[in-house]
mmCIF file of C-alpha atoms in Angstrom:
data_model
loop_
_atom_site.group_PDB
_atom_site.id
_atom_site.type_symbol
_atom_site.label_atom_id
_atom_site.label_comp_id
_atom_site.label_asym_id
_atom_site.label_seq_id
_atom_site.Cartn_x
_atom_site.Cartn_y
_atom_site.Cartn_z
ATOM 1 C CA MET A 1032 37.840 7.526 5.946
ATOM 2 C CA ARG A 1033 35.874 9.582 3.433
ATOM 3 C CA LYS A 1034 34.579 6.379 2.115
ATOM 4 C CA VAL A 1035 33.449 4.714 5.286
ATOM 5 C CA LEU A 1036 31.706 8.155 6.231
ATOM 6 C CA GLY A 1037 29.769 7.999 2.698
ATOM 7 C CA GLU A 1038 28.762 4.561 3.256
ATOM 8 C CA ASN A 1039 27.370 5.414 6.326
ATOM 9 C CA HIS A 1040 25.518 8.158 5.174
ATOM 10 C CA ARG A 1041 24.659 6.376 2.572
ATOM 11 C CA ARG A 1042 22.779 3.698 5.202
ATOM 12 C CA ALA A 1043 21.312 6.037 7.413
ATOM 13 C CA VAL A 1044 19.784 7.815 4.704
ATOM 14 C CA LEU A 1045 18.120 4.655 3.094
ATOM 15 C CA ILE A 1046 17.187 3.159 6.225
ATOM 16 C CA ASP A 1047 15.182 6.545 6.968
ATOM 17 C CA LYS A 1048 13.336 6.068 3.462
ATOM 18 C CA ILE A 1049 12.643 2.348 4.493
ATOM 19 C CA LYS A 1050 11.616 3.405 8.018
ATOM 20 C CA GLY A 1051 9.564 5.670 6.076
ATOM 21 C CA VAL A 1052 7.657 3.491 3.714
ATOM 22 C CA ILE A 1053 6.823 0.911 6.492
ATOM 23 C CA TYR A 1054 5.589 3.799 8.654
ATOM 24 C CA GLY A 1055 4.206 5.952 6.539
ATOM 25 C CA HIS A 1056 1.864 2.736 4.889
ATOM 26 C CA ALA A 1057 0.670 2.337 8.349
ATOM 27 C CA ILE A 1058 -0.184 5.919 9.071
ATOM 28 C CA GLY A 1059 -1.867 6.410 6.152
ATOM 29 C CA ASP A 1060 -3.927 3.149 6.734
ATOM 30 C CA ALA A 1061 -4.681 4.368 10.602
ATOM 31 C CA ILE A 1062 -5.913 7.841 9.652
ATOM 32 C CA GLY A 1063 -7.958 6.816 6.400
ATOM 33 C CA LEU A 1064 -9.896 4.770 8.509
ATOM 34 C CA ALA A 1065 -11.645 7.704 9.649
ATOM 35 C CA THR A 1066 -13.247 8.032 6.407
ATOM 36 C CA GLU A 1067 -13.669 4.776 4.608
ATOM 37 C CA PHE A 1068 -16.873 3.329 2.948
ATOM 38 C CA LEU A 1069 -17.779 7.058 3.176
ATOM 39 C CA ASP A 1070 -18.395 9.715 0.617
ATOM 40 C CA LYS A 1071 -18.126 13.358 0.661
ATOM 41 C CA ASN A 1072 -21.658 13.932 1.916
ATOM 42 C CA ALA A 1073 -21.371 12.442 4.428
ATOM 43 C CA TYR A 1074 -17.508 13.558 5.611
ATOM 44 C CA LYS A 1075 -19.753 16.765 6.095
ATOM 45 C CA VAL A 1076 -21.735 14.733 8.610
ATOM 46 C CA TYR A 1077 -19.566 12.584 10.583
ATOM 47 C CA TYR A 1078 -16.368 16.148 10.267
ATOM 48 C CA PRO A 1079 -18.450 19.395 10.248
ATOM 49 C CA ASP A 1080 -15.468 20.940 11.725
ATOM 50 C CA GLY A 1081 -13.392 18.607 9.352
ATOM 51 C CA PHE A 1082 -10.735 16.059 10.352
ATOM 52 C CA SER A 1083 -7.299 15.973 11.211
ATOM 53 C CA ASP A 1084 -6.555 13.679 14.279
ATOM 54 C CA TYR A 1085 -7.557 9.790 14.962
ATOM 55 C CA SER A 1086 -8.921 11.273 17.696
ATOM 56 C CA GLN A 1087 -11.381 13.110 15.787
ATOM 57 C CA MET A 1088 -12.579 10.111 14.248
ATOM 58 C CA VAL A 1089 -16.289 8.847 14.749
ATOM 59 C CA MET A 1090 -16.236 5.657 16.357
ATOM 60 C CA ASP A 1091 -19.569 3.982 14.329
ATOM 61 C CA ARG A 1092 -20.140 0.478 13.680
ATOM 62 C CA HIS A 1093 -17.393 -0.380 10.895
ATOM 63 C CA ARG A 1094 -14.775 2.006 12.851
ATOM 64 C CA SER A 1095 -15.498 0.571 15.950
ATOM 65 C CA ARG A 1096 -14.075 -2.455 15.148
ATOM 66 C CA TRP A 1097 -10.621 -0.789 15.875
ATOM 67 C CA LYS A 1098 -9.088 1.928 18.124
ATOM 68 C CA PRO A 1099 -8.396 5.454 17.066
ATOM 69 C CA GLY A 1100 -4.553 5.318 15.850
ATOM 70 C CA GLU A 1101 -4.769 1.437 15.235
ATOM 71 C CA TRP A 1102 -4.178 0.074 11.590
ATOM 72 C CA THR A 1103 -6.141 -1.949 9.322
ATOM 73 C CA ASP A 1104 -6.181 -5.101 7.159
ATOM 74 C CA ASP A 1105 -3.967 -3.166 4.427
ATOM 75 C CA THR A 1106 -1.196 -3.042 6.764
ATOM 76 C CA ASP A 1107 -1.706 -6.733 8.672
ATOM 77 C CA GLN A 1108 -1.567 -8.222 5.214
ATOM 78 C CA MET A 1109 1.633 -6.042 4.418
ATOM 79 C CA LEU A 1110 3.258 -7.193 7.540
ATOM 80 C CA CYS A 1111 2.287 -10.795 5.993
ATOM 81 C CA ILE A 1112 4.112 -10.051 3.262
ATOM 82 C CA LEU A 1113 7.288 -8.854 5.402
ATOM 83 C CA LYS A 1114 7.564 -11.335 7.591
ATOM 84 C CA SER A 1115 7.401 -13.821 4.967
ATOM 85 C CA ILE A 1116 10.395 -12.040 3.254
ATOM 86 C CA VAL A 1117 12.118 -12.432 6.639
ATOM 87 C CA GLU A 1118 11.124 -15.891 6.782
ATOM 88 C CA LYS A 1119 12.357 -17.014 3.123
ATOM 89 C CA LYS A 1120 14.646 -14.514 2.280
ATOM 90 C CA GLU A 1121 12.488 -14.234 -1.178
ATOM 91 C CA VAL A 1122 9.115 -14.087 -2.322
ATOM 92 C CA GLU A 1123 7.789 -17.413 -2.100
ATOM 93 C CA PRO A 1124 3.551 -17.431 -3.065
ATOM 94 C CA LYS A 1125 3.087 -21.020 -0.770
ATOM 95 C CA ALA A 1126 4.278 -18.962 2.357
ATOM 96 C CA ILE A 1127 2.861 -15.286 1.714
ATOM 97 C CA ALA A 1128 -0.814 -17.431 1.027
ATOM 98 C CA LYS A 1129 0.101 -19.152 4.605
ATOM 99 C CA ARG A 1130 0.538 -15.763 6.142
ATOM 100 C CA ILE A 1131 -2.521 -14.429 4.871
ATOM 101 C CA PHE A 1132 -5.022 -17.543 5.875
ATOM 102 C CA ASP A 1133 -3.089 -17.436 9.324
ATOM 103 C CA TRP A 1134 -3.773 -13.750 9.784
ATOM 104 C CA ALA A 1135 -7.435 -14.305 8.321
ATOM 105 C CA TYR A 1136 -8.615 -17.505 10.113
ATOM 106 C CA GLY A 1137 -6.698 -16.319 13.262
ATOM 107 C CA GLY A 1138 -8.989 -13.022 14.004
ATOM 108 C CA GLY A 1139 -7.910 -10.329 10.920
ATOM 109 C CA LYS A 1140 -10.619 -8.133 10.428
ATOM 110 C CA GLY A 1141 -11.970 -6.141 7.661
ATOM 111 C CA ILE A 1142 -11.201 -9.119 5.064
ATOM 112 C CA GLY A 1143 -11.945 -7.899 0.788
ATOM 113 C CA ARG A 1144 -14.054 -10.126 -0.822
ATOM 114 C CA THR A 1145 -12.237 -11.204 -3.114
ATOM 115 C CA VAL A 1146 -9.262 -12.125 -0.711
ATOM 116 C CA TYR A 1147 -11.783 -13.966 0.972
ATOM 117 C CA GLY A 1148 -13.456 -15.895 -1.720
ATOM 118 C CA VAL A 1149 -9.996 -16.924 -2.649
ATOM 119 C CA ILE A 1150 -8.240 -18.073 1.108
ATOM 120 C CA SER A 1151 -12.108 -20.030 1.342
ATOM 121 C CA SER A 1152 -10.937 -22.336 -1.287
ATOM 122 C CA PRO A 1153 -9.352 -25.371 -0.170
ATOM 123 C CA SER A 1154 -6.505 -25.538 -2.741
ATOM 124 C CA PHE A 1155 -5.620 -21.896 -1.119
ATOM 125 C CA LEU A 1156 -2.880 -23.271 0.326
ATOM 126 C CA PHE A 1157 -1.143 -25.386 -1.398
ATOM 127 C CA GLU A 1158 -1.682 -23.835 -5.387
ATOM 128 C CA PRO A 1159 -2.460 -19.715 -4.413
ATOM 129 C CA HIS A 1160 -1.736 -18.669 -8.061
ATOM 130 C CA GLU A 1161 -3.789 -21.806 -9.396
ATOM 131 C CA THR A 1162 -6.656 -21.069 -7.082
ATOM 132 C CA ALA A 1163 -6.576 -17.003 -7.413
ATOM 133 C CA GLN A 1164 -7.189 -17.505 -11.233
ATOM 134 C CA ARG A 1165 -9.664 -19.811 -11.346
ATOM 135 C CA ILE A 1166 -11.995 -17.070 -8.798
ATOM 136 C CA TRP A 1167 -10.749 -14.746 -11.578
ATOM 137 C CA ILE A 1168 -12.101 -16.683 -14.301
ATOM 138 C CA SER A 1169 -15.362 -17.576 -12.902
ATOM 139 C CA SER A 1170 -15.935 -13.928 -11.807
ATOM 140 C CA GLY A 1171 -16.025 -13.076 -15.465
ATOM 141 C CA LYS A 1172 -12.500 -11.646 -14.956
ATOM 142 C CA LYS A 1173 -13.923 -8.287 -13.791
ATOM 143 C CA ALA A 1174 -13.132 -8.448 -10.264
ATOM 144 C CA ALA A 1175 -10.245 -6.233 -10.039
ATOM 145 C CA ALA A 1176 -9.949 -4.944 -6.132
ATOM 146 C CA ASN A 1177 -7.438 -2.614 -4.111
ATOM 147 C CA GLY A 1178 -6.152 -5.859 -2.162
ATOM 148 C CA ALA A 1179 -3.175 -6.468 -4.056
ATOM 149 C CA VAL A 1180 -1.966 -3.246 -4.590
ATOM 150 C CA MET A 1181 -2.580 -2.485 -0.389
ATOM 151 C CA ARG A 1182 0.355 -4.576 0.383
ATOM 152 C CA THR A 1183 2.463 -4.063 -1.760
ATOM 153 C CA SER A 1184 4.904 -1.482 -0.577
ATOM 154 C CA VAL A 1185 7.422 -3.774 1.684
ATOM 155 C CA LEU A 1186 8.235 -5.532 -2.461
ATOM 156 C CA GLY A 1187 9.769 -2.032 -3.470
ATOM 157 C CA VAL A 1188 11.911 -2.576 -0.591
ATOM 158 C CA TRP A 1189 12.883 -5.846 -1.148
ATOM 159 C CA ASN A 1190 15.775 -6.258 -3.779
ATOM 160 C CA TYR A 1191 14.975 -2.954 -4.092
ATOM 161 C CA ASN A 1192 18.116 -1.975 -5.994
ATOM 162 C CA ASP A 1193 17.095 -4.706 -9.198
ATOM 163 C CA PHE A 1194 13.464 -3.557 -10.584
ATOM 164 C CA ASP A 1195 13.566 -6.822 -12.205
ATOM 165 C CA GLU A 1196 13.236 -8.154 -9.484
ATOM 166 C CA VAL A 1197 10.916 -5.933 -8.046
ATOM 167 C CA LYS A 1198 8.629 -6.218 -10.538
ATOM 168 C CA LYS A 1199 8.788 -10.401 -10.649
ATOM 169 C CA ASN A 1200 8.108 -10.107 -6.367
ATOM 170 C CA ALA A 1201 5.079 -7.424 -6.898
ATOM 171 C CA GLU A 1202 3.504 -9.801 -9.766
ATOM 172 C CA ILE A 1203 4.235 -13.130 -7.900
ATOM 173 C CA ALA A 1204 2.649 -11.654 -4.487
ATOM 174 C CA ALA A 1205 -0.166 -9.629 -6.403
ATOM 175 C CA LYS A 1206 -0.678 -12.852 -7.629
ATOM 176 C CA VAL A 1207 -1.412 -15.061 -4.313
ATOM 177 C CA THR A 1208 -5.053 -13.874 -4.234
ATOM 178 C CA HIS A 1209 -5.648 -11.096 -7.366
ATOM 179 C CA PHE A 1210 -4.805 -12.702 -10.871
ATOM 180 C CA ASP A 1211 -6.208 -10.031 -12.602
ATOM 181 C CA PRO A 1212 -3.606 -8.281 -14.852
ATOM 182 C CA ARG A 1213 -5.339 -4.572 -13.700
ATOM 183 C CA CYS A 1214 -4.457 -5.736 -9.908
ATOM 184 C CA VAL A 1215 -0.875 -7.064 -11.170
ATOM 185 C CA ALA A 1216 0.192 -3.870 -12.550
ATOM 186 C CA SER A 1217 -1.426 -1.483 -9.823
ATOM 187 C CA ALA A 1218 1.314 -3.788 -7.772
ATOM 188 C CA VAL A 1219 3.943 -3.494 -9.898
ATOM 189 C CA ALA A 1220 3.799 0.161 -10.467
ATOM 190 C CA VAL A 1221 3.759 1.009 -6.588
ATOM 191 C CA SER A 1222 6.915 -1.285 -5.833
ATOM 192 C CA LEU A 1223 8.874 -0.140 -8.725
ATOM 193 C CA ALA A 1224 7.899 3.219 -7.357
ATOM 194 C CA ILE A 1225 8.968 2.939 -4.139
ATOM 195 C CA ALA A 1226 12.215 0.800 -5.417
ATOM 196 C CA GLN A 1227 13.447 3.934 -7.655
ATOM 197 C CA LEU A 1228 12.682 6.313 -4.511
ATOM 198 C CA LEU A 1229 15.221 4.294 -2.250
ATOM 199 C CA GLY A 1230 17.612 3.741 -5.043
ATOM 200 C CA GLY A 1231 17.573 7.798 -4.825
ATOM 201 C CA GLU A 1232 16.359 9.030 -8.162
ATOM 202 C CA THR A 1233 14.494 12.174 -7.048
ATOM 203 C CA ASP A 1234 12.956 13.283 -10.266
ATOM 204 C CA ILE A 1235 9.354 12.502 -10.463
ATOM 205 C CA ASP A 1236 8.828 12.941 -14.057
ATOM 206 C CA SER A 1237 11.740 10.208 -14.424
ATOM 207 C CA ILE A 1238 9.738 7.964 -12.467
ATOM 208 C CA PHE A 1239 6.555 8.021 -13.917
ATOM 209 C CA SER A 1240 7.880 8.146 -17.179
ATOM 210 C CA PHE A 1241 10.023 4.182 -16.180
ATOM 211 C CA VAL A 1242 7.144 3.067 -14.123
ATOM 212 C CA GLN A 1243 4.637 3.454 -17.018
ATOM 213 C CA LYS A 1244 6.560 1.829 -19.534
ATOM 214 C CA GLU A 1245 7.041 -1.378 -17.321
ATOM 215 C CA VAL A 1246 2.929 -1.704 -16.460
ATOM 216 C CA ASP A 1247 2.252 -1.339 -19.732
ATOM 217 C CA GLN A 1248 3.423 -4.555 -20.217
ATOM 218 C CA ILE A 1249 1.287 -5.903 -18.079
ATOM 219 C CA ASP A 1250 -2.207 -3.362 -18.909
ATOM 220 C CA ALA A 1251 -2.487 -1.119 -20.730
ATOM 221 C CA GLN A 1252 -5.244 1.197 -18.988
ATOM 222 C CA ALA A 1253 -2.572 1.476 -16.473
ATOM 223 C CA LYS A 1254 -0.892 4.427 -17.896
ATOM 224 C CA ASP A 1255 -3.681 6.619 -18.248
ATOM 225 C CA TYR A 1256 -3.849 6.244 -14.715
ATOM 226 C CA LEU A 1257 -0.764 7.623 -14.076
ATOM 227 C CA TYR A 1258 -1.014 10.035 -16.478
ATOM 228 C CA MET A 1259 -4.289 11.343 -14.435
ATOM 229 C CA ALA A 1260 -2.309 11.469 -11.240
ATOM 230 C CA ARG A 1261 0.347 13.322 -13.096
ATOM 231 C CA LEU A 1262 -1.411 16.077 -14.433
ATOM 232 C CA SER A 1263 -4.835 16.043 -12.858
ATOM 233 C CA GLY A 1264 -6.244 16.447 -9.309
ATOM 234 C CA LEU A 1265 -7.360 13.955 -6.712
ATOM 235 C CA SER A 1266 -11.023 14.866 -7.407
ATOM 236 C CA ALA A 1267 -10.407 13.256 -10.983
ATOM 237 C CA PHE A 1268 -10.309 9.780 -9.287
ATOM 238 C CA GLN A 1269 -13.724 9.991 -8.074
ATOM 239 C CA LEU A 1270 -12.438 8.311 -5.012
ATOM 240 C CA ASP A 1271 -16.450 7.647 -3.095
ATOM 241 C CA ALA A 1272 -18.259 7.125 -6.504
ATOM 242 C CA LYS A 1273 -20.277 4.835 -4.747
ATOM 243 C CA ASP A 1274 -19.873 1.721 -7.237
ATOM 244 C CA SER A 1275 -16.324 1.630 -7.746
ATOM 245 C CA ILE A 1276 -14.321 2.450 -4.385
ATOM 246 C CA GLY A 1277 -12.235 -0.007 -4.565
ATOM 247 C CA TYR A 1278 -11.368 -0.112 -8.126
ATOM 248 C CA THR A 1279 -7.268 -1.218 -8.065
ATOM 249 C CA TYR A 1280 -6.585 1.779 -10.430
ATOM 250 C CA LYS A 1281 -8.010 4.483 -7.943
ATOM 251 C CA ALA A 1282 -5.949 3.309 -5.129
ATOM 252 C CA MET A 1283 -3.024 2.884 -7.589
ATOM 253 C CA GLY A 1284 -3.935 6.873 -8.572
ATOM 254 C CA ALA A 1285 -3.981 8.548 -5.434
ATOM 255 C CA GLY A 1286 -0.766 7.275 -3.893
ATOM 256 C CA PHE A 1287 1.016 8.427 -7.683
ATOM 257 C CA TRP A 1288 -0.884 11.814 -6.982
ATOM 258 C CA ALA A 1289 0.769 11.736 -3.496
ATOM 259 C CA LEU A 1290 4.028 11.179 -5.184
ATOM 260 C CA THR A 1291 3.631 14.473 -6.693
ATOM 261 C CA GLN A 1292 3.338 16.302 -3.404
ATOM 262 C CA ASN A 1293 5.726 17.174 -0.828
ATOM 263 C CA ASP A 1294 3.763 17.808 2.793
ATOM 264 C CA PHE A 1295 2.860 13.945 3.948
ATOM 265 C CA LYS A 1296 0.345 15.392 5.816
ATOM 266 C CA LYS A 1297 -1.559 17.982 3.774
ATOM 267 C CA ALA A 1298 -1.341 15.212 0.724
ATOM 268 C CA ILE A 1299 -3.113 12.256 3.212
ATOM 269 C CA LEU A 1300 -5.409 14.398 4.208
ATOM 270 C CA GLU A 1301 -6.748 15.273 0.785
ATOM 271 C CA ILE A 1302 -7.333 11.879 0.351
ATOM 272 C CA VAL A 1303 -8.964 11.317 3.272
ATOM 273 C CA ARG A 1304 -11.440 13.620 2.271
ATOM 274 C CA GLU A 1305 -11.851 12.333 -1.117
ATOM 275 C CA CYS A 1306 -13.729 9.404 1.267
ATOM 276 C CA GLY A 1307 -14.394 6.109 -0.341
ATOM 277 C CA ASP A 1308 -11.729 3.092 0.406
ATOM 278 C CA ALA A 1309 -10.141 5.946 1.910
ATOM 279 C CA ASP A 1310 -7.780 3.473 4.095
ATOM 280 C CA THR A 1311 -5.969 1.826 1.053
ATOM 281 C CA ASN A 1312 -6.193 4.737 -1.062
ATOM 282 C CA ALA A 1313 -4.053 6.672 1.753
ATOM 283 C CA ALA A 1314 -1.832 3.876 2.751
ATOM 284 C CA VAL A 1315 -0.890 3.239 -0.630
ATOM 285 C CA ALA A 1316 -0.160 6.715 -0.660
ATOM 286 C CA GLY A 1317 1.674 6.891 2.657
ATOM 287 C CA GLY A 1318 3.708 4.352 1.636
ATOM 288 C CA LEU A 1319 4.837 5.968 -1.712
ATOM 289 C CA LEU A 1320 5.293 9.542 -0.138
ATOM 290 C CA GLY A 1321 7.175 7.834 2.671
ATOM 291 C CA ALA A 1322 9.409 6.505 0.555
ATOM 292 C CA LYS A 1323 9.760 10.152 -0.809
ATOM 293 C CA VAL A 1324 10.379 12.217 2.727
ATOM 294 C CA GLY A 1325 11.592 9.906 4.520
ATOM 295 C CA PHE A 1326 10.174 8.870 8.036
ATOM 296 C CA LYS A 1327 12.297 12.192 9.820
ATOM 297 C CA ARG A 1328 9.668 13.665 8.038
ATOM 298 C CA LEU A 1329 6.429 12.067 8.849
ATOM 299 C CA PRO A 1330 4.093 14.106 11.159
ATOM 300 C CA SER A 1331 5.240 14.170 14.685
ATOM 301 C CA ASP A 1332 1.682 13.940 15.882
ATOM 302 C CA TRP A 1333 0.367 11.122 14.079
ATOM 303 C CA MET A 1334 3.181 9.024 14.676
ATOM 304 C CA LYS A 1335 2.687 9.683 18.494
ATOM 305 C CA GLY A 1336 -0.689 8.359 17.984
ATOM 306 C CA LEU A 1337 -0.093 5.664 16.052
ATOM 307 C CA ARG A 1338 -0.894 2.437 18.289
ATOM 308 C CA ASN A 1339 1.703 -1.014 18.178
ATOM 309 C CA LYS A 1340 4.772 0.912 17.453
ATOM 310 C CA THR A 1341 6.864 -1.402 19.119
ATOM 311 C CA VAL A 1342 5.159 -4.300 16.717
ATOM 312 C CA LEU A 1343 6.283 -2.238 13.535
ATOM 313 C CA ASP A 1344 9.455 -1.623 14.586
ATOM 314 C CA ARG A 1345 10.772 -5.009 15.268
ATOM 315 C CA HIS A 1346 9.553 -5.987 12.022
ATOM 316 C CA ILE A 1347 11.425 -2.755 10.561
ATOM 317 C CA GLU A 1348 14.441 -4.489 12.239
ATOM 318 C CA ARG A 1349 14.581 -8.056 10.829
ATOM 319 C CA LEU A 1350 13.490 -6.347 7.501
ATOM 320 C CA LEU A 1351 15.810 -4.007 7.586
ATOM 321 C CA ASP A 1352 18.717 -6.822 8.871
ATOM 322 C CA ILE A 1353 18.428 -8.648 5.537
ATOM 323 C CA VAL A 1354 18.335 -5.575 2.577
ATOM 324 C CA GLU A 1355 21.309 -4.363 1.708
#
């Protein structure tokens, strides 16, 4: 009986953390939309009394494409990966490519430049990795946008108890559209941290050390941003710096900074106030911090205001059916 009770408790904790990842990601995305593409000076104009709830969102030309409390492309693409995993029971690049392609050409909103450039290539559906590599090479190997790290959280859930698989899967999914090693390293870092949290690791320093070692094999720059996240304040990332708001290591850095925090709402709002690509930064942070604090400790008012929860619940249930 004691063994059964222990197993039931372990499963309940795991489910709470998995729901925390998916809901944390979506909530961060939806709340971060409020300051996406703004800088901190514009924030003061848009929100002179501060911002803390979907209902306060200024519905300008960009934000009015969504309703307050609605998630954006960061979560849509994460769900593309989730649905592909549920269907295939593995991380299969062509299946993910097809899901992203169908979403994009079925009315998907907020598609980034890198993703659009790759999916619009005639070869994308047949050889996504090769297509993404060609696009990356043609860009001078300079493009390192955050479109892979923004959708990677679910890859820390699938096969969470096998870190080699998590690492491999995060790389496979990232390279569907983002071939740059920096994009791969940031996606691997976030996915591995989530997997460690789901596996029961509670020592944040241990998580940082493990992740730094793993991503250093992919791109040595990654560890510098992880050090910043652990030792510096969020402002060190200059998230609203005009020329680099979409840099993948900024999103990763914001996420790992959030991992050092304990209050979900306070951490996400601090990221939102830093502006820049705030929905992506907050989505990455929300997935990581959601894995740490769990679903039950997510802000109740933000949960209540989040749209399309029945859709999210349905996908989570299907994912839970195949996660041991």
